[in-house]
Amino acid sequence: MPYTVPKLTDYSANGLLKAFADAKLAFRDEMREVKSEAEWKVFRDLWMARKNGILTQINDQLKKAPKEVKREFGQHLNELKQYIKSEIDSWHSFTEGGAGQLTAELERVDISLPGVRRAIGAEHPVIKTTNEMVRVFQKLGYSVAEGPVVETDYYNFESLNFPPNHPARDTQDTLFIAGQQSKPQRDRLLLRTHTSPVQIRTMETMRPPIRIVIPGTVHRNDPPDASHSPMFHQIEGLAVDTSITFGDLKGTLDHAMKEFFGSNVKTSFRPSFFPFTEPSAELFVSCFICGGSGKRGPDNAPCRPCKQTGWIEILGCGMVDPNVFEFVKDNGYDPKKVSGFAFGMGADRIALLKYGVDDLQLFFQGDVRFLQQWA
Ligand SMILES: [Zn+2]
């Protein structure tokens, strides 16, 4: 039975809601029966014809409705009109006329045109440098260790022989996580200022002997400039066994520098201080830009990277301080029985030197015109 507009008597909110829901359901049921273009036209006129179509009949009822419900009635009617119109239009576009439209749409795609080429990413120069350095140590039998960037005071400082209030802490402008004051100092969180916490974390879980290389991001409260960034990258290493000597440290690092910078570089160790190593040293390599002469080119221009000294500082290193082993003594690191060496370097600085870049910020600005040189 086709839908006929009932005579409306219940003008309450519920009454209107029900009357319009009935009309919508009836429309939907009848529309399912529409199978051809000819039927579609009849159906469209039945509901939408200006003269005596169902929507017009409902509109006539609106005119007779009590004044106070006209507004609500009108809203229901508008919704129904929009629904019916869009359903009737979309039925049509899916059939005869619509199919034609679809074909036209498809033909607009020219399959002989080349596709959209997706730019392939490349290793960032700092990551590339890191990976190259890590591989040098992997070839020596080192395995890669990593750890959290958000660290506790204990792992970042205390267990590395920086006791609370030790002045060496001041050299590492630390970024602290807010709201930690209620915790004991050793549990307070901070952004690690070096990758060294991973040394302790690894010694807590692995018994000696160990040989690890630790790449990762670190943070310090340094304003960004041509040679500083609040976020930078370190590569660190640790070897512990029963009879490791300073000779092992020198031999290992001399080999690694030659492997990385070229077999003709020389190395030089100069005394230094770090809280977690004793003795400590800085490793210099002969300048791989000027060949150690301090001068460049035919007109003997001063070599800037080595400040005309012929030497470039690459890393800090030293024999692990027995105090550090005390923190992991229970896991086999008795300082009377084991010894070891550690080293750490800035991957960003090495990348700057290696690629002759003069501004550290270029590495982190994400400018593809700069970075694509490594693609
Ligand atoms: Zn030089």
mmCIF file of C-alpha atoms and ligand atoms in Angstrom:
data_model
loop_
_atom_site.group_PDB
_atom_site.id
_atom_site.type_symbol
_atom_site.label_atom_id
_atom_site.label_comp_id
_atom_site.label_asym_id
_atom_site.label_seq_id
_atom_site.Cartn_x
_atom_site.Cartn_y
_atom_site.Cartn_z
ATOM 1 C CA MET A 1 0.000 0.000 0.000
ATOM 2 C CA PRO A 2 1.508 3.324 -0.989
ATOM 3 C CA TYR A 3 1.871 5.884 1.741
ATOM 4 C CA THR A 4 -1.003 8.301 2.316
ATOM 5 C CA VAL A 5 -0.630 11.348 4.500
ATOM 6 C CA PRO A 6 -2.639 10.744 7.683
ATOM 7 C CA LYS A 7 -4.768 13.463 9.169
ATOM 8 C CA LEU A 8 -2.685 14.806 11.993
ATOM 9 C CA THR A 9 -4.431 15.330 15.320
ATOM 10 C CA ASP A 10 -1.604 14.890 17.854
ATOM 11 C CA TYR A 11 0.549 18.006 17.637
ATOM 12 C CA SER A 12 2.650 17.213 20.714
ATOM 13 C CA ALA A 13 6.426 16.895 20.273
ATOM 14 C CA ASN A 14 6.137 13.104 20.356
ATOM 15 C CA GLY A 15 3.194 13.110 18.006
ATOM 16 C CA LEU A 16 5.099 15.139 15.405
ATOM 17 C CA LEU A 17 8.206 12.995 15.824
ATOM 18 C CA LYS A 18 6.202 9.825 15.228
ATOM 19 C CA ALA A 19 4.317 11.195 12.228
ATOM 20 C CA PHE A 20 7.511 12.248 10.468
ATOM 21 C CA ALA A 21 9.337 9.015 11.375
ATOM 22 C CA ASP A 22 6.412 7.058 9.837
ATOM 23 C CA ALA A 23 6.633 9.100 6.632
ATOM 24 C CA LYS A 24 10.397 8.548 6.402
ATOM 25 C CA LEU A 25 10.107 4.790 6.948
ATOM 26 C CA ALA A 26 7.335 4.515 4.357
ATOM 27 C CA PHE A 27 9.469 6.460 1.865
ATOM 28 C CA ARG A 28 12.441 4.158 2.459
ATOM 29 C CA ASP A 29 10.388 0.981 2.038
ATOM 30 C CA GLU A 30 8.768 2.195 -1.167
ATOM 31 C CA MET A 31 12.048 3.398 -2.613
ATOM 32 C CA ARG A 32 13.505 -0.125 -2.330
ATOM 33 C CA GLU A 33 10.913 -1.253 -4.847
ATOM 34 C CA VAL A 34 11.973 1.256 -7.484
ATOM 35 C CA LYS A 35 13.723 -0.732 -10.230
ATOM 36 C CA SER A 36 13.728 1.352 -13.419
ATOM 37 C CA GLU A 37 14.052 4.869 -14.687
ATOM 38 C CA ALA A 38 10.294 4.936 -15.467
ATOM 39 C CA GLU A 39 9.400 3.770 -11.953
ATOM 40 C CA TRP A 40 11.816 6.282 -10.507
ATOM 41 C CA LYS A 41 9.998 9.145 -12.286
ATOM 42 C CA VAL A 42 6.616 8.022 -10.971
ATOM 43 C CA PHE A 43 8.027 7.608 -7.483
ATOM 44 C CA ARG A 44 9.724 11.006 -7.574
ATOM 45 C CA ASP A 45 6.458 12.688 -8.606
ATOM 46 C CA LEU A 46 4.505 10.791 -5.965
ATOM 47 C CA TRP A 47 6.661 12.317 -3.231
ATOM 48 C CA MET A 48 7.939 15.553 -4.712
ATOM 49 C CA ALA A 49 5.383 16.863 -7.267
ATOM 50 C CA ARG A 50 4.451 20.463 -6.523
ATOM 51 C CA LYS A 51 0.831 19.671 -7.157
ATOM 52 C CA ASN A 52 -0.412 17.121 -4.671
ATOM 53 C CA GLY A 53 2.902 15.344 -4.034
ATOM 54 C CA ILE A 54 3.227 13.870 -0.525
ATOM 55 C CA LEU A 55 5.585 16.625 0.628
ATOM 56 C CA THR A 56 3.091 19.233 -0.628
ATOM 57 C CA GLN A 57 0.284 17.493 1.271
ATOM 58 C CA ILE A 58 2.329 17.577 4.447
ATOM 59 C CA ASN A 59 3.036 21.247 3.792
ATOM 60 C CA ASP A 60 -0.711 21.864 3.569
ATOM 61 C CA GLN A 61 -1.095 20.280 7.022
ATOM 62 C CA LEU A 62 1.575 22.677 8.315
ATOM 63 C CA LYS A 63 -0.595 25.578 7.223
ATOM 64 C CA LYS A 64 -3.512 24.241 9.279
ATOM 65 C CA ALA A 65 -1.380 23.416 12.330
ATOM 66 C CA PRO A 66 -1.770 25.448 15.553
ATOM 67 C CA LYS A 67 0.460 28.511 15.571
ATOM 68 C CA GLU A 68 2.606 27.344 18.516
ATOM 69 C CA VAL A 69 3.796 24.137 16.783
ATOM 70 C CA LYS A 70 4.399 25.617 13.322
ATOM 71 C CA ARG A 71 8.079 26.216 13.982
ATOM 72 C CA GLU A 72 8.764 22.643 15.155
ATOM 73 C CA PHE A 73 6.569 21.193 12.404
ATOM 74 C CA GLY A 74 8.496 23.238 9.823
ATOM 75 C CA GLN A 75 11.840 21.918 11.063
ATOM 76 C CA HIS A 76 10.661 18.300 10.765
ATOM 77 C CA LEU A 77 9.341 18.983 7.301
ATOM 78 C CA ASN A 78 12.584 20.565 6.118
ATOM 79 C CA GLU A 79 14.602 17.621 7.360
ATOM 80 C CA LEU A 80 12.293 15.195 5.601
ATOM 81 C CA LYS A 81 12.440 17.203 2.359
ATOM 82 C CA GLN A 82 16.229 17.227 2.366
ATOM 83 C CA TYR A 83 16.392 13.519 3.077
ATOM 84 C CA ILE A 84 13.923 12.602 0.347
ATOM 85 C CA LYS A 85 15.570 14.859 -2.229
ATOM 86 C CA SER A 86 19.061 13.496 -1.617
ATOM 87 C CA GLU A 87 17.864 9.880 -1.651
ATOM 88 C CA ILE A 88 15.975 10.358 -4.898
ATOM 89 C CA ASP A 89 18.923 12.157 -6.522
ATOM 90 C CA SER A 90 21.445 9.555 -5.455
ATOM 91 C CA TRP A 91 19.279 6.667 -6.701
ATOM 92 C CA HIS A 92 19.359 8.286 -10.105
ATOM 93 C CA SER A 93 23.095 8.894 -10.197
ATOM 94 C CA PHE A 94 23.707 5.209 -9.425
ATOM 95 C CA THR A 95 21.712 4.014 -12.415
ATOM 96 C CA GLU A 96 21.584 4.929 -16.106
ATOM 97 C CA GLY A 97 22.640 8.578 -15.941
ATOM 98 C CA GLY A 98 24.986 7.863 -13.071
ATOM 99 C CA ALA A 99 26.780 5.014 -14.791
ATOM 100 C CA GLY A 100 27.607 7.335 -17.676
ATOM 101 C CA GLN A 101 29.028 9.856 -15.268
ATOM 102 C CA LEU A 102 31.203 7.223 -13.643
ATOM 103 C CA THR A 103 32.705 6.153 -16.983
ATOM 104 C CA ALA A 104 33.534 9.763 -17.834
ATOM 105 C CA GLU A 105 35.224 10.089 -14.456
ATOM 106 C CA LEU A 106 37.414 7.031 -15.062
ATOM 107 C CA GLU A 107 38.445 8.122 -18.553
ATOM 108 C CA ARG A 108 39.879 11.297 -17.134
ATOM 109 C CA VAL A 109 42.696 9.182 -15.567
ATOM 110 C CA ASP A 110 45.445 8.836 -18.169
ATOM 111 C CA ILE A 111 47.151 5.604 -17.247
ATOM 112 C CA SER A 112 50.022 6.294 -19.643
ATOM 113 C CA LEU A 113 51.208 9.209 -17.481
ATOM 114 C CA PRO A 114 54.130 8.489 -15.115
ATOM 115 C CA GLY A 115 53.105 8.010 -11.495
ATOM 116 C CA VAL A 116 53.805 10.371 -8.615
ATOM 117 C CA ARG A 117 57.390 9.783 -7.560
ATOM 118 C CA ARG A 118 57.784 9.521 -3.807
ATOM 119 C CA ALA A 119 61.011 11.023 -2.504
ATOM 120 C CA ILE A 120 63.045 8.328 -0.773
ATOM 121 C CA GLY A 121 64.554 9.364 2.540
ATOM 122 C CA ALA A 122 68.247 9.125 3.314
ATOM 123 C CA GLU A 123 70.320 8.797 6.448
ATOM 124 C CA HIS A 124 70.725 12.107 8.251
ATOM 125 C CA PRO A 125 74.417 13.112 8.328
ATOM 126 C CA VAL A 126 74.550 12.778 12.122
ATOM 127 C CA ILE A 127 72.914 9.343 12.056
ATOM 128 C CA LYS A 128 75.169 8.335 9.164
ATOM 129 C CA THR A 129 78.248 9.385 11.148
ATOM 130 C CA THR A 130 76.931 7.575 14.228
ATOM 131 C CA ASN A 131 76.296 4.386 12.290
ATOM 132 C CA GLU A 132 79.750 4.492 10.696
ATOM 133 C CA MET A 133 81.421 4.955 14.076
ATOM 134 C CA VAL A 134 79.285 2.243 15.691
ATOM 135 C CA ARG A 135 80.240 -0.161 12.890
ATOM 136 C CA VAL A 136 83.946 0.453 13.569
ATOM 137 C CA PHE A 137 83.427 -0.829 17.120
ATOM 138 C CA GLN A 138 81.067 -3.607 16.097
ATOM 139 C CA LYS A 139 83.874 -4.995 13.950
ATOM 140 C CA LEU A 140 85.980 -5.121 17.128
ATOM 141 C CA GLY A 141 83.313 -7.242 18.792
ATOM 142 C CA TYR A 142 81.386 -4.513 20.605
ATOM 143 C CA SER A 143 77.627 -4.821 20.859
ATOM 144 C CA VAL A 144 75.192 -1.873 20.806
ATOM 145 C CA ALA A 145 73.468 -0.851 24.038
ATOM 146 C CA GLU A 146 70.785 1.783 24.470
ATOM 147 C CA GLY A 147 68.909 3.337 27.369
ATOM 148 C CA PRO A 148 66.226 5.874 28.308
ATOM 149 C CA VAL A 149 66.611 9.575 27.467
ATOM 150 C CA VAL A 150 64.655 10.555 30.586
ATOM 151 C CA GLU A 151 66.885 9.349 33.404
ATOM 152 C CA THR A 152 67.048 9.436 37.172
ATOM 153 C CA ASP A 153 69.642 11.501 39.007
ATOM 154 C CA TYR A 154 71.095 8.209 40.230
ATOM 155 C CA TYR A 155 71.980 6.849 36.797
ATOM 156 C CA ASN A 156 72.949 10.170 35.245
ATOM 157 C CA PHE A 157 75.131 11.413 38.115
ATOM 158 C CA GLU A 158 75.402 9.530 41.380
ATOM 159 C CA SER A 159 76.394 6.103 40.080
ATOM 160 C CA LEU A 160 78.908 7.758 37.736
ATOM 161 C CA ASN A 161 80.808 9.170 40.685
ATOM 162 C CA PHE A 162 79.172 12.615 40.640
ATOM 163 C CA PRO A 163 78.056 12.745 44.309
ATOM 164 C CA PRO A 164 75.289 15.234 45.215
ATOM 165 C CA ASN A 165 76.713 18.785 45.292
ATOM 166 C CA HIS A 166 79.869 17.699 43.441
ATOM 167 C CA PRO A 167 81.103 20.671 41.367
ATOM 168 C CA ALA A 168 81.498 18.494 38.256
ATOM 169 C CA ARG A 169 77.696 18.467 38.030
ATOM 170 C CA ASP A 170 77.821 22.178 37.232
ATOM 171 C CA THR A 171 79.661 21.498 33.997
ATOM 172 C CA GLN A 172 76.641 19.680 32.640
ATOM 173 C CA ASP A 173 73.835 22.225 32.367
ATOM 174 C CA THR A 174 71.070 19.802 33.168
ATOM 175 C CA LEU A 175 67.428 20.034 32.089
ATOM 176 C CA PHE A 176 65.340 18.715 34.980
ATOM 177 C CA ILE A 177 61.816 17.360 34.732
ATOM 178 C CA ALA A 178 59.432 19.592 36.708
ATOM 179 C CA GLY A 179 57.576 18.527 39.846
ATOM 180 C CA GLN A 180 60.170 16.094 41.229
ATOM 181 C CA GLN A 181 60.949 17.933 44.473
ATOM 182 C CA SER A 182 58.999 15.535 46.666
ATOM 183 C CA LYS A 183 61.187 12.578 45.612
ATOM 184 C CA PRO A 184 64.574 11.698 47.093
ATOM 185 C CA GLN A 185 67.299 13.304 44.956
ATOM 186 C CA ARG A 186 68.489 10.051 43.388
ATOM 187 C CA ASP A 187 64.992 9.303 42.007
ATOM 188 C CA ARG A 188 64.386 12.730 40.469
ATOM 189 C CA LEU A 189 63.990 12.689 36.694
ATOM 190 C CA LEU A 190 66.049 14.686 34.217
ATOM 191 C CA LEU A 191 66.994 14.565 30.542
ATOM 192 C CA ARG A 192 70.233 12.594 30.435
ATOM 193 C CA THR A 193 73.222 14.867 29.865
ATOM 194 C CA HIS A 194 75.376 12.052 28.470
ATOM 195 C CA THR A 195 74.957 8.462 27.324
ATOM 196 C CA SER A 196 77.008 7.236 30.280
ATOM 197 C CA PRO A 197 73.983 6.071 32.373
ATOM 198 C CA VAL A 198 73.746 3.192 29.898
ATOM 199 C CA GLN A 199 77.155 1.981 31.177
ATOM 200 C CA ILE A 200 75.749 1.408 34.665
ATOM 201 C CA ARG A 201 72.450 0.060 33.363
ATOM 202 C CA THR A 202 74.316 -2.475 31.239
ATOM 203 C CA MET A 203 76.671 -3.501 34.056
ATOM 204 C CA GLU A 204 73.639 -4.033 36.302
ATOM 205 C CA THR A 205 72.230 -6.611 33.881
ATOM 206 C CA MET A 206 75.314 -8.161 32.244
ATOM 207 C CA ARG A 207 78.231 -9.700 34.057
ATOM 208 C CA PRO A 208 81.798 -9.030 32.854
ATOM 209 C CA PRO A 209 83.431 -9.274 30.413
ATOM 210 C CA ILE A 210 81.526 -6.665 28.387
ATOM 211 C CA ARG A 211 82.265 -4.545 25.362
ATOM 212 C CA ILE A 212 79.502 -2.134 24.425
ATOM 213 C CA VAL A 213 79.083 0.917 22.212
ATOM 214 C CA ILE A 214 76.257 3.297 23.143
ATOM 215 C CA PRO A 215 74.810 5.754 20.599
ATOM 216 C CA GLY A 216 72.027 8.146 21.614
ATOM 217 C CA THR A 217 70.566 11.613 22.055
ATOM 218 C CA VAL A 218 71.401 13.722 25.094
ATOM 219 C CA HIS A 219 70.223 17.134 26.305
ATOM 220 C CA ARG A 220 71.836 20.101 27.997
ATOM 221 C CA ASN A 221 70.641 23.595 28.716
ATOM 222 C CA ASP A 222 72.828 25.165 26.007
ATOM 223 C CA PRO A 223 71.340 27.922 23.857
ATOM 224 C CA PRO A 224 71.570 26.950 20.189
ATOM 225 C CA ASP A 225 74.447 28.455 18.189
ATOM 226 C CA ALA A 226 76.910 27.370 15.503
ATOM 227 C CA SER A 227 78.525 24.788 17.788
ATOM 228 C CA HIS A 228 75.892 24.141 20.508
ATOM 229 C CA SER A 229 72.431 22.650 20.608
ATOM 230 C CA PRO A 230 70.178 21.759 23.568
ATOM 231 C CA MET A 231 69.833 18.320 21.948
ATOM 232 C CA PHE A 232 72.840 16.513 20.540
ATOM 233 C CA HIS A 233 74.211 13.026 19.982
ATOM 234 C CA GLN A 234 76.874 11.021 21.721
ATOM 235 C CA ILE A 235 78.602 7.748 21.053
ATOM 236 C CA GLU A 236 80.099 6.115 24.054
ATOM 237 C CA GLY A 237 81.955 2.896 24.665
ATOM 238 C CA LEU A 238 82.852 0.650 27.580
ATOM 239 C CA ALA A 239 85.071 -2.398 27.839
ATOM 240 C CA VAL A 240 85.442 -4.330 31.114
ATOM 241 C CA ASP A 241 87.413 -7.511 31.724
ATOM 242 C CA THR A 242 89.863 -8.932 34.224
ATOM 243 C CA SER A 243 93.054 -7.379 32.892
ATOM 244 C CA ILE A 244 92.271 -4.315 30.803
ATOM 245 C CA THR A 245 95.034 -1.702 30.796
ATOM 246 C CA PHE A 246 95.533 1.801 29.472
ATOM 247 C CA GLY A 247 97.439 0.142 26.624
ATOM 248 C CA ASP A 248 94.227 -1.571 25.528
ATOM 249 C CA LEU A 249 92.458 1.772 25.562
ATOM 250 C CA LYS A 250 95.150 3.403 23.419
ATOM 251 C CA GLY A 251 95.365 0.517 20.991
ATOM 252 C CA THR A 252 91.598 0.275 20.563
ATOM 253 C CA LEU A 253 91.026 3.986 20.033
ATOM 254 C CA ASP A 254 94.046 4.429 17.764
ATOM 255 C CA HIS A 255 92.725 1.617 15.582
ATOM 256 C CA ALA A 256 89.171 3.033 15.622
ATOM 257 C CA MET A 257 90.315 6.529 14.594
ATOM 258 C CA LYS A 258 92.378 5.151 11.717
ATOM 259 C CA GLU A 259 89.452 3.020 10.612
ATOM 260 C CA PHE A 260 87.105 6.006 10.709
ATOM 261 C CA PHE A 261 89.233 8.938 9.507
ATOM 262 C CA GLY A 262 91.784 7.081 7.356
ATOM 263 C CA SER A 263 94.867 5.034 8.082
ATOM 264 C CA ASN A 264 97.261 7.998 7.873
ATOM 265 C CA VAL A 265 95.882 9.911 10.904
ATOM 266 C CA LYS A 266 97.979 9.949 14.053
ATOM 267 C CA THR A 267 96.548 9.946 17.563
ATOM 268 C CA SER A 268 97.646 11.798 20.684
ATOM 269 C CA PHE A 269 96.428 11.324 24.248
ATOM 270 C CA ARG A 270 96.529 14.288 26.668
ATOM 271 C CA PRO A 271 95.669 14.188 30.368
ATOM 272 C CA SER A 272 92.207 15.374 31.378
ATOM 273 C CA PHE A 273 89.570 14.944 34.091
ATOM 274 C CA PHE A 274 86.227 13.166 34.154
ATOM 275 C CA PRO A 275 84.539 12.063 37.390
ATOM 276 C CA PHE A 276 83.919 8.507 36.175
ATOM 277 C CA THR A 277 87.413 7.701 34.841
ATOM 278 C CA GLU A 278 90.825 7.683 36.463
ATOM 279 C CA PRO A 279 93.193 8.415 34.816
ATOM 280 C CA SER A 280 91.358 10.407 32.132
ATOM 281 C CA ALA A 281 92.517 11.642 28.752
ATOM 282 C CA GLU A 282 91.431 13.558 25.695
ATOM 283 C CA LEU A 283 92.141 11.968 22.360
ATOM 284 C CA PHE A 284 93.320 14.175 19.504
ATOM 285 C CA VAL A 285 93.776 13.044 15.920
ATOM 286 C CA SER A 286 96.126 14.728 13.494
ATOM 287 C CA CYS A 287 94.049 17.122 11.385
ATOM 288 C CA PHE A 288 92.586 15.125 8.496
ATOM 289 C CA ILE A 289 91.788 18.379 6.686
ATOM 290 C CA CYS A 290 95.250 19.965 6.493
ATOM 291 C CA GLY A 291 97.178 16.740 7.085
ATOM 292 C CA GLY A 292 98.523 18.067 10.373
ATOM 293 C CA SER A 293 100.349 21.091 8.919
ATOM 294 C CA GLY A 294 97.855 23.693 10.172
ATOM 295 C CA LYS A 295 97.848 25.266 6.679
ATOM 296 C CA ARG A 296 95.578 24.672 3.714
ATOM 297 C CA GLY A 297 95.823 25.106 -0.018
ATOM 298 C CA PRO A 298 98.565 26.527 -2.261
ATOM 299 C CA ASP A 299 98.508 29.918 -0.485
ATOM 300 C CA ASN A 300 98.952 28.288 2.963
ATOM 301 C CA ALA A 301 95.658 29.612 4.345
ATOM 302 C CA PRO A 302 95.203 28.950 8.084
ATOM 303 C CA CYS A 303 93.295 25.699 8.769
ATOM 304 C CA ARG A 304 90.255 26.621 10.859
ATOM 305 C CA PRO A 305 89.013 23.186 12.029
ATOM 306 C CA CYS A 306 92.290 22.494 13.870
ATOM 307 C CA LYS A 307 92.907 26.178 14.711
ATOM 308 C CA GLN A 308 96.263 25.813 12.920
ATOM 309 C CA THR A 309 97.516 23.375 15.554
ATOM 310 C CA GLY A 310 97.401 20.356 13.276
ATOM 311 C CA TRP A 311 95.386 18.431 15.897
ATOM 312 C CA ILE A 312 91.643 18.013 16.449
ATOM 313 C CA GLU A 313 90.121 16.888 19.738
ATOM 314 C CA ILE A 314 87.776 13.988 19.117
ATOM 315 C CA LEU A 315 86.820 12.347 22.392
ATOM 316 C CA GLY A 316 87.252 11.949 26.115
ATOM 317 C CA CYS A 317 88.333 8.627 27.593
ATOM 318 C CA GLY A 318 89.946 6.944 30.563
ATOM 319 C CA MET A 319 90.124 3.922 32.816
ATOM 320 C CA VAL A 320 86.839 3.290 34.640
ATOM 321 C CA ASP A 321 87.068 4.772 38.152
ATOM 322 C CA PRO A 322 86.913 1.981 40.789
ATOM 323 C CA ASN A 323 84.191 4.018 42.539
ATOM 324 C CA VAL A 324 81.910 3.390 39.545
ATOM 325 C CA PHE A 325 82.446 -0.371 39.808
ATOM 326 C CA GLU A 326 81.428 -0.184 43.493
ATOM 327 C CA PHE A 327 77.835 0.542 42.376
ATOM 328 C CA VAL A 328 77.675 -2.746 40.441
ATOM 329 C CA LYS A 329 80.046 -4.760 42.571
ATOM 330 C CA ASP A 330 77.367 -7.364 43.332
ATOM 331 C CA ASN A 331 77.049 -8.252 39.656
ATOM 332 C CA GLY A 332 80.678 -9.337 39.298
ATOM 333 C CA TYR A 333 82.357 -5.930 38.983
ATOM 334 C CA ASP A 334 84.629 -6.116 42.011
ATOM 335 C CA PRO A 335 87.119 -3.266 41.407
ATOM 336 C CA LYS A 336 89.863 -5.472 42.841
ATOM 337 C CA LYS A 337 89.216 -8.063 40.131
ATOM 338 C CA VAL A 338 88.063 -6.189 37.028
ATOM 339 C CA SER A 339 89.266 -3.136 35.153
ATOM 340 C CA GLY A 340 88.014 -1.350 32.093
ATOM 341 C CA PHE A 341 88.090 1.709 29.919
ATOM 342 C CA ALA A 342 85.400 4.045 28.649
ATOM 343 C CA PHE A 343 85.238 6.732 25.979
ATOM 344 C CA GLY A 344 82.673 9.180 24.694
ATOM 345 C CA MET A 345 82.416 11.508 21.732
ATOM 346 C CA GLY A 346 79.974 13.958 20.179
ATOM 347 C CA ALA A 347 78.570 12.535 16.961
ATOM 348 C CA ASP A 348 77.392 15.971 15.782
ATOM 349 C CA ARG A 349 80.852 17.502 16.146
ATOM 350 C CA ILE A 350 82.454 14.648 14.251
ATOM 351 C CA ALA A 351 79.856 15.009 11.487
ATOM 352 C CA LEU A 352 80.607 18.769 11.310
ATOM 353 C CA LEU A 353 84.320 18.054 10.935
ATOM 354 C CA LYS A 354 83.904 15.164 8.568
ATOM 355 C CA TYR A 355 81.595 17.000 6.156
ATOM 356 C CA GLY A 356 83.087 20.480 6.554
ATOM 357 C CA VAL A 357 79.816 21.992 7.817
ATOM 358 C CA ASP A 358 80.349 25.206 9.791
ATOM 359 C CA ASP A 359 76.990 25.554 11.579
ATOM 360 C CA LEU A 360 75.590 22.824 13.828
ATOM 361 C CA GLN A 361 72.089 24.284 13.524
ATOM 362 C CA LEU A 362 71.935 23.245 9.864
ATOM 363 C CA PHE A 363 71.736 19.628 11.015
ATOM 364 C CA PHE A 364 68.551 20.213 13.008
ATOM 365 C CA GLN A 365 66.601 22.749 10.948
ATOM 366 C CA GLY A 366 65.189 20.070 8.659
ATOM 367 C CA ASP A 367 65.891 22.033 5.466
ATOM 368 C CA VAL A 368 65.730 19.440 2.696
ATOM 369 C CA ARG A 369 67.908 21.580 0.395
ATOM 370 C CA PHE A 370 70.752 21.127 2.886
ATOM 371 C CA LEU A 371 70.053 17.546 3.917
ATOM 372 C CA GLN A 372 69.620 16.150 0.403
ATOM 373 C CA GLN A 373 73.382 16.451 -0.097
ATOM 374 C CA TRP A 374 73.555 13.153 1.809
ATOM 375 C CA ALA A 375 70.816 11.457 -0.205
HETATM 376 ZN ZN ZN B 1 93.995 21.404 10.132
#
